């Protein structure tokens, strides 16, 4: 009997694996189709919810947006137009073009206000930062009742400028004030203080230092405590003394904080108003009239709102130019520091 050929068969495991693979592929296709069918209705169901969330978000945001527009953008645009008009805020205004700005360039009172503001800023800013740094260095040590001392130094900063003005107006009164009573006890002649044209601006600087130095102390103290102890220990191991540590380790580490304080205190000095208004009202003889008080006086006392708006934008443009100049100088220094250093003989 002739031998039949042996049939070709697959192992049981391979056959079972192929069957499972085919079933798995079919199951994946079915799941994919089912998932696609489920996702489409899901998108349609979530879209109204998303629209509702968007509407709710805009409902919460709209009042804040309207407040910002009403209190910042619209007044700025209106004051720009007002600076080109002659207006007393009561009768209809009249367009005068650049006449307000031309009048400012010839106004001796405005020039005096600019000089007083610059002098106040030059005296107050470095003194407040310097005294604040010195007190922070003292209070950064482990001394008894250091928490109480820090609190007492910071308390004047919390007191409002109006309360400070009223307090020092009584203390520095030339006839009944406590300051002249103390000077009389020490054998010193009475002083005019806020009534003396030669002393009034310096007295205002002293009052501002009494209140504003506490903020510098707190900021400098936080920066000192943030200096890495490893840097200080390494410098001491190298033989650095106290002044060398301060100059080469502490102050460079505090550079960002120092820049912040410089900008913050400068802005506060240029915006001083309430202390002048409560104590001297720009006197005596205009010796304490600063730019912001000059703007208020022209707009709401002399009822020349257009002239006051022009003075405000002269100040704004000057500050903008200073800011842009500082940014350009800083950008140039950064590019110069990032430039690679070429060693001598490198190209040979």
Coordinates of N, CA and C in Angstrom, one line a residue, residues 9 53 79 83 92 116 147 196 238 248 250 258 288 293 296 298 339:
X9 N 1.0 20.2 10.0 CA 0.2 20.7 11.1 C 1.0 21.7 11.9
X53 N -19.1 77.3 32.0 CA -17.9 77.7 32.8 C -17.3 79.0 32.3
X79 N -6.8 112.5 31.4 CA -5.8 113.5 31.9 C -4.8 113.9 30.8
X83 N -4.3 117.8 29.7 CA -3.1 118.6 29.8 C -3.0 119.5 28.6
X92 N -16.8 124.8 30.7 CA -16.3 124.1 29.6 C -14.8 124.4 29.3
X116 N 13.2 121.0 45.0 CA 12.9 120.5 46.4 C 12.7 118.9 46.3
X147 N 13.9 90.6 69.6 CA 12.6 90.7 69.0 C 11.9 92.0 69.4
X196 N 10.9 127.5 59.6 CA 12.1 128.1 59.1 C 12.3 127.6 57.6
X238 N 39.8 82.0 55.2 CA 40.8 82.6 54.4 C 41.4 83.8 55.0
X248 N 33.0 92.1 50.7 CA 33.2 91.1 49.7 C 32.2 89.9 49.7
X250 N 28.9 89.9 52.2 CA 27.5 90.2 52.5 C 26.9 91.1 51.5
X258 N 19.2 95.3 47.6 CA 19.6 96.7 47.6 C 19.0 97.4 46.4
X288 N 9.1 123.8 50.9 CA 8.8 122.4 51.0 C 7.8 121.9 49.9
X293 N 2.7 117.9 45.4 CA 2.0 119.0 46.1 C 1.7 120.1 45.1
X296 N -1.2 119.0 42.9 CA -2.5 119.1 43.7 C -2.9 120.6 43.8
X298 N -2.2 123.2 41.9 CA -2.6 123.8 40.7 C -4.0 123.3 40.3
X339 N 29.9 88.5 26.9 CA 30.9 88.4 25.8 C 32.0 87.5 26.2

